[in-house]
Backbone as JSON, one array per atom type, in Angstrom:
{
  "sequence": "XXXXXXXXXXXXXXXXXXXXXXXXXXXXXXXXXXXXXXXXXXXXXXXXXXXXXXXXXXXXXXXXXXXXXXXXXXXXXXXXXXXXXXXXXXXXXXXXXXXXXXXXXXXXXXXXXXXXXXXXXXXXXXXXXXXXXXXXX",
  "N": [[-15.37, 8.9, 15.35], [-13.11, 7.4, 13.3], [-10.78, 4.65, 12.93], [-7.18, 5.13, 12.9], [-3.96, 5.56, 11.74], [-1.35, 8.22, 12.83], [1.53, 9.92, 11.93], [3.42, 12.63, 13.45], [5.86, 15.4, 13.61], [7.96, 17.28, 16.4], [10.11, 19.78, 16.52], [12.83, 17.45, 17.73], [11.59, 14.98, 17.97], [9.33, 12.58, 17.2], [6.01, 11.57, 16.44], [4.19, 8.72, 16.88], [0.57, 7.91, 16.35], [-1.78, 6.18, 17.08], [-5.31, 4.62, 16.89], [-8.45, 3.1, 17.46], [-11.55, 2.71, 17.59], [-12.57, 0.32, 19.05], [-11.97, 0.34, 21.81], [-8.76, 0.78, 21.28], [-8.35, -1.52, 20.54], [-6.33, -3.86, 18.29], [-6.85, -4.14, 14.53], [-5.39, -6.22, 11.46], [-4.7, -4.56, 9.59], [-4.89, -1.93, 10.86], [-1.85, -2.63, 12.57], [-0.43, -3.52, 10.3], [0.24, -0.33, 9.38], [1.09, 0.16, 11.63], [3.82, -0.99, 11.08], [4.75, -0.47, 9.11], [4.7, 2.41, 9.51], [6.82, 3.0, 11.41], [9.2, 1.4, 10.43], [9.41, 3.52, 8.14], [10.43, 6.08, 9.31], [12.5, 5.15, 10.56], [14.06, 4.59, 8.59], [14.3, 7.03, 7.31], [13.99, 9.44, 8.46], [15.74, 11.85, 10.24], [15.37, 12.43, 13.13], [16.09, 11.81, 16.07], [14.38, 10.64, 18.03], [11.35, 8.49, 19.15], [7.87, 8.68, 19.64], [5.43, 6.46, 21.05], [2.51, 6.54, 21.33], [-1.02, 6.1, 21.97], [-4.34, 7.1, 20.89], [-7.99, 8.82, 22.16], [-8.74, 8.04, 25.66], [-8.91, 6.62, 27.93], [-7.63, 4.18, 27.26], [-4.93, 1.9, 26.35], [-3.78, 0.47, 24.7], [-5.73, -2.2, 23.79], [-5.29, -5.11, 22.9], [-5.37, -7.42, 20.52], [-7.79, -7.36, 17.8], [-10.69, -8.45, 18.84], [-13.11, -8.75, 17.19], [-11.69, -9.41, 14.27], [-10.4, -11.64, 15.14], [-12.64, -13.19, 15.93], [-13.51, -14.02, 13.57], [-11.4, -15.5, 11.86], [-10.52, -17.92, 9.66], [-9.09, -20.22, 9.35], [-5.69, -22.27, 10.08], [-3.66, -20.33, 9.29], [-4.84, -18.08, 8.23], [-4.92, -17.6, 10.75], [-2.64, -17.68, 11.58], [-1.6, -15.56, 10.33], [-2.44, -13.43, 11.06], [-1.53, -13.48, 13.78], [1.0, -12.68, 13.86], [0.75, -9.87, 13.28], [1.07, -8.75, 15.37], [3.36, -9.26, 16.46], [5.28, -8.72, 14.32], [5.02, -5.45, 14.33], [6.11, -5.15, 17.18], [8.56, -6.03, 16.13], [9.47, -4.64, 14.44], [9.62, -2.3, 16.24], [12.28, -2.61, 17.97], [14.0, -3.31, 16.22], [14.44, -0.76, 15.01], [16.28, 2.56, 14.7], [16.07, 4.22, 16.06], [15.63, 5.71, 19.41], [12.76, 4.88, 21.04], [9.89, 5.66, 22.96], [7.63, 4.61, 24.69], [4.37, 5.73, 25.73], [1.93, 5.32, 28.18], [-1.31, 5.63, 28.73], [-3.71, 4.55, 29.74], [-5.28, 1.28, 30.4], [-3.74, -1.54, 29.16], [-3.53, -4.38, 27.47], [-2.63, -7.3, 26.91], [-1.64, -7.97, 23.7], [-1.15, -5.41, 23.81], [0.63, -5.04, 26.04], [2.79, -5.92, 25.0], [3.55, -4.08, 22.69], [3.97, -1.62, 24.53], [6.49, -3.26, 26.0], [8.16, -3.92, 24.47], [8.94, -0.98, 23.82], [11.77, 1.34, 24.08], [12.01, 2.87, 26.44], [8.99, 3.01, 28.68], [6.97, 5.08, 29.59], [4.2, 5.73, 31.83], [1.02, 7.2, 32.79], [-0.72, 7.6, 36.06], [-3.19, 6.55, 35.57], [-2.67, 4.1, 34.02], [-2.79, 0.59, 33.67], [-1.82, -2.81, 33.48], [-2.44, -5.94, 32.05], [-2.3, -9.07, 31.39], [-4.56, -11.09, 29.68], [-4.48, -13.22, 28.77], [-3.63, -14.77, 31.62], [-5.63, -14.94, 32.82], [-6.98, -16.84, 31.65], [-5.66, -19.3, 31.92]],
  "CA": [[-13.99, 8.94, 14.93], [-12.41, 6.54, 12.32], [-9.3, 4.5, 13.34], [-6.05, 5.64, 12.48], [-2.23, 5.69, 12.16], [-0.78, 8.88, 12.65], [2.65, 10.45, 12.19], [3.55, 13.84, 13.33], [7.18, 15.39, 14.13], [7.87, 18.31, 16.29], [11.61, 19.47, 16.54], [13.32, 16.55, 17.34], [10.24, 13.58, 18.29], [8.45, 11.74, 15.83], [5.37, 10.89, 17.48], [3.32, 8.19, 15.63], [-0.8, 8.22, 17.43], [-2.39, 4.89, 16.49], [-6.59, 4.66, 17.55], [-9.54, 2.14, 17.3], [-12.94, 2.47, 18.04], [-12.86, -0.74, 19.97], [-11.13, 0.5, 22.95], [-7.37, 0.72, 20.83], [-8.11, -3.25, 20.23], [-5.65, -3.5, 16.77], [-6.82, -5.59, 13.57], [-4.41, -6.35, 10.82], [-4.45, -3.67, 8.66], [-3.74, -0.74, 11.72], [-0.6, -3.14, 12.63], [0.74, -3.13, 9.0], [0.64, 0.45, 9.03], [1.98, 0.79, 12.17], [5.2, -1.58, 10.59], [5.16, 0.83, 7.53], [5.32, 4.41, 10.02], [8.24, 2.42, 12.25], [10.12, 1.65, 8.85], [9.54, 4.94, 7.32], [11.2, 6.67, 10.39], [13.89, 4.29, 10.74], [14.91, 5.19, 7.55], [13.88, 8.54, 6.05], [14.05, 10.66, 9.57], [16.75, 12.39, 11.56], [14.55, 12.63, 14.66], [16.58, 10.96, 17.01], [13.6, 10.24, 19.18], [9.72, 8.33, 18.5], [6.97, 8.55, 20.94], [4.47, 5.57, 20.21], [1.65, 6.37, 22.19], [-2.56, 5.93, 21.13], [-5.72, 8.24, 21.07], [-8.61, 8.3, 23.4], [-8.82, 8.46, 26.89], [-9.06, 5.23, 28.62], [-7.25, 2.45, 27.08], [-3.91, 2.63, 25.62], [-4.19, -0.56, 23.51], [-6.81, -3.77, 24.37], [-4.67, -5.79, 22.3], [-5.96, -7.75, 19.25], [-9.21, -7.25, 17.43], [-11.76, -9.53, 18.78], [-13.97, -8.98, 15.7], [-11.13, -10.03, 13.79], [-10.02, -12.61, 15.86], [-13.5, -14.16, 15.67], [-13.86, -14.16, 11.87], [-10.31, -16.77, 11.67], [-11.27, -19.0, 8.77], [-7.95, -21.46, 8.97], [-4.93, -21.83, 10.75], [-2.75, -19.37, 7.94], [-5.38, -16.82, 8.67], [-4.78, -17.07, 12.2], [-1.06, -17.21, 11.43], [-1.18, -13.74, 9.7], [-3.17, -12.43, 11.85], [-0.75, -13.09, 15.2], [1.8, -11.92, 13.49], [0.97, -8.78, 12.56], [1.86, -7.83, 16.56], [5.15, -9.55, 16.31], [6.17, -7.57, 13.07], [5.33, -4.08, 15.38], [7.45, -5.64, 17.87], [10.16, -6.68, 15.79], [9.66, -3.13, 14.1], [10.28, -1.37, 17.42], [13.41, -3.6, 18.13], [14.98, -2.88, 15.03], [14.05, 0.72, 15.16], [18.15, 2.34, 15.45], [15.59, 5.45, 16.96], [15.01, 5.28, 20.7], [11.17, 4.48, 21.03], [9.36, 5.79, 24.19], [6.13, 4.61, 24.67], [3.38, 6.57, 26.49], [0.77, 4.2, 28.58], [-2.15, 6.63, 29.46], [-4.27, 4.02, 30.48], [-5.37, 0.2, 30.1], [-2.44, -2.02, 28.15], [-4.07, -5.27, 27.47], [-2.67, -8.42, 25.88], [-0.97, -7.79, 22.77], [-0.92, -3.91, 23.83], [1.75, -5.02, 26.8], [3.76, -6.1, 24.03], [4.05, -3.26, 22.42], [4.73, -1.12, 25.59], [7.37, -4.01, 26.5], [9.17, -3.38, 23.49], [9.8, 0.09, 23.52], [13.24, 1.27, 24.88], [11.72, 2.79, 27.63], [7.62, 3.21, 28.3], [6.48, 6.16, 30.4], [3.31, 6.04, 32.39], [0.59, 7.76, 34.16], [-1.22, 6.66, 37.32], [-4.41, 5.69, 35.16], [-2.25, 2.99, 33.57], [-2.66, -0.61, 34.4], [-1.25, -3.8, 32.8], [-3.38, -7.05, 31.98], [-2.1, -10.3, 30.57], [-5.34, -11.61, 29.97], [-3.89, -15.26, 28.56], [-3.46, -15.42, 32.73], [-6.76, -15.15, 33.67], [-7.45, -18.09, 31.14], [-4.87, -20.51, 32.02]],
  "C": [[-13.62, 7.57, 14.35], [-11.16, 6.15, 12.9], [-8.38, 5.35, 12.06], [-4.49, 5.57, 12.77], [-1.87, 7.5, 11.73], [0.78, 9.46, 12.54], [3.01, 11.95, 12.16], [5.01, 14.34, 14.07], [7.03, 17.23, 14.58], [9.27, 18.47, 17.28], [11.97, 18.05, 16.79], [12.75, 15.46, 18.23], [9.63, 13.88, 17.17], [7.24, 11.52, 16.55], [4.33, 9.57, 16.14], [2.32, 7.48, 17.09], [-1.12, 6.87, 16.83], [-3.81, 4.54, 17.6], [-7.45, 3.81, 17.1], [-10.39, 2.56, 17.45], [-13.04, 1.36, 18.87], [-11.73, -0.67, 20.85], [-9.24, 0.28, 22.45], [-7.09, -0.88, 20.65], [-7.49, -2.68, 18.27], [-6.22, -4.79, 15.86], [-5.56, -5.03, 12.95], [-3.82, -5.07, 10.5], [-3.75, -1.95, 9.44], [-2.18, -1.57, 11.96], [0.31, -3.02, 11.75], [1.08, -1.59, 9.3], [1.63, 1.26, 10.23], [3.29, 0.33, 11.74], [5.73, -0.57, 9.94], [5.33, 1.99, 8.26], [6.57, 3.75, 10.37], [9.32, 2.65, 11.1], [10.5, 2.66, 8.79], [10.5, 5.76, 8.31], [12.32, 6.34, 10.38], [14.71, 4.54, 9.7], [15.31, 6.13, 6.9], [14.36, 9.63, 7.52], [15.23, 10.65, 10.18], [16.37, 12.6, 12.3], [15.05, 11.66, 15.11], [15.53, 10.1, 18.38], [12.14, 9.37, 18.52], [8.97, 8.3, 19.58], [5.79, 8.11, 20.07], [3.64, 5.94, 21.53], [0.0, 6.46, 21.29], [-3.66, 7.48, 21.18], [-6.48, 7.56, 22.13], [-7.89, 8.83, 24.45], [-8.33, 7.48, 27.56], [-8.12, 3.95, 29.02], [-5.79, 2.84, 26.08], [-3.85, 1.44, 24.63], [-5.12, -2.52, 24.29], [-6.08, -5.09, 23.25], [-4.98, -6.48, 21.0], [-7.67, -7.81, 19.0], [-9.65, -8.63, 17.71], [-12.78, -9.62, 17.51], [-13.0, -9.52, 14.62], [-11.04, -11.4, 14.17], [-11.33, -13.62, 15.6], [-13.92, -14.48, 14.24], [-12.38, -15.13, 11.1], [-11.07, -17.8, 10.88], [-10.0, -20.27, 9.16], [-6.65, -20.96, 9.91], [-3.93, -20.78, 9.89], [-3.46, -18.31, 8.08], [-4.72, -16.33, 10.05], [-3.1, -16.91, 12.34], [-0.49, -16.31, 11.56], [-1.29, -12.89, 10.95], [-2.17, -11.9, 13.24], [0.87, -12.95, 14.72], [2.07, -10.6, 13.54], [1.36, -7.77, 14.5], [3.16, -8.65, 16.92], [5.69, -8.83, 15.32], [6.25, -6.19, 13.51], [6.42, -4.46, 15.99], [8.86, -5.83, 17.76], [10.77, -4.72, 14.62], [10.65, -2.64, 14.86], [11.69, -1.58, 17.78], [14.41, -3.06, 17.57], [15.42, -1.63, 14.93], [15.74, 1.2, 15.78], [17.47, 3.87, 16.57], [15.54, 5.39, 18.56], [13.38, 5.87, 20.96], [10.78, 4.52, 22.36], [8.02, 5.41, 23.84], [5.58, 5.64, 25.79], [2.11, 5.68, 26.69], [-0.08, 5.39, 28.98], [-3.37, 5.97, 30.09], [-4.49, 2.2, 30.6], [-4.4, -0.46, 28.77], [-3.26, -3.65, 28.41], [-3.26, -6.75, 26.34], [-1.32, -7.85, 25.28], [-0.85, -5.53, 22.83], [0.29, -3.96, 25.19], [2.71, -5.72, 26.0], [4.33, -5.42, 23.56], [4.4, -2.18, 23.48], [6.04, -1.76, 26.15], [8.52, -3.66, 25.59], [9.5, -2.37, 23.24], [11.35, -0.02, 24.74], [13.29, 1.76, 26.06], [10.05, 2.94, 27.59], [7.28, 4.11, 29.91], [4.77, 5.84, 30.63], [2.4, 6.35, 33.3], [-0.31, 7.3, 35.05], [-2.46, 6.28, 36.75], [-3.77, 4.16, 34.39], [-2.68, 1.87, 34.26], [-2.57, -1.91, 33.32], [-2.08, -4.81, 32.87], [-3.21, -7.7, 30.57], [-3.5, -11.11, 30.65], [-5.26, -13.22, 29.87], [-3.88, -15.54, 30.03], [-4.63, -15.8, 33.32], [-7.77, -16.71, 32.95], [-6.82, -19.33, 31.38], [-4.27, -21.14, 30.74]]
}
């Protein structure tokens, strides 16, 4: 399976699916598009509701691509790069929808970000939260 951003609406929820191959770890280019579904919603839809939750089983987001992350040529790369989960963030925020997340399992990093920022975040007993910046000091 190929990552992906999905958006699918049924009566009144939006849901938008967003998946990796590397355990729901996000590079750039899924982040933009999750900016661009958020947007699109925010503006174009009467679905009073969005449910941001991932694919898979396991992991509901491992937070930023380490294969990205290790390929940082300069600090302006690395700029972009930790951006692109503050611009979700500031998406969700903005968002006039109310944004439920759905944790179904591991939230890692820059994936308890985006669970933090919805308006509320629903999840089930496989969930579990991990700031890993703590375990580094």
């Amino acid at each position: 399976m190929s990552n992906y951003v999905k958006r699918y609406r049924q009566d009144q929820l939006e849901t938008i699916e967003f998946f990796t191959e590397q355990s729901n770890s996000l590079p750039s280019d899924i982040l933009s598009q999750l900016v661009d579904t958020i947007d699109d919603i925010s503006t174009t839809s009467d679905c009073p509701i969005i449910l941001l939750k991932s694919g898979g089983e396991k992991v509901f987001c491992a937070g930023a691509s380490f294969d990205e992350l290790s390929s940082l040529q300069n600090m302006d790369t690395g700029k972009a790069f930790f951006m692109g989960f503050a611009n979700v963030i500031n998406a969700i925020r903005q968002c006039p929808k109310l944004v439920i997340g759905r944790v179904h399992g591991k939230a890692v990093g820059g994936g308890v970000g985006l669970a933090s920022a919805c308006d509320y975040c629903m999840a089930t007993k496989y969930a579990s939260i991990r700031l890993s910046e703590l375990a580094v000091g």
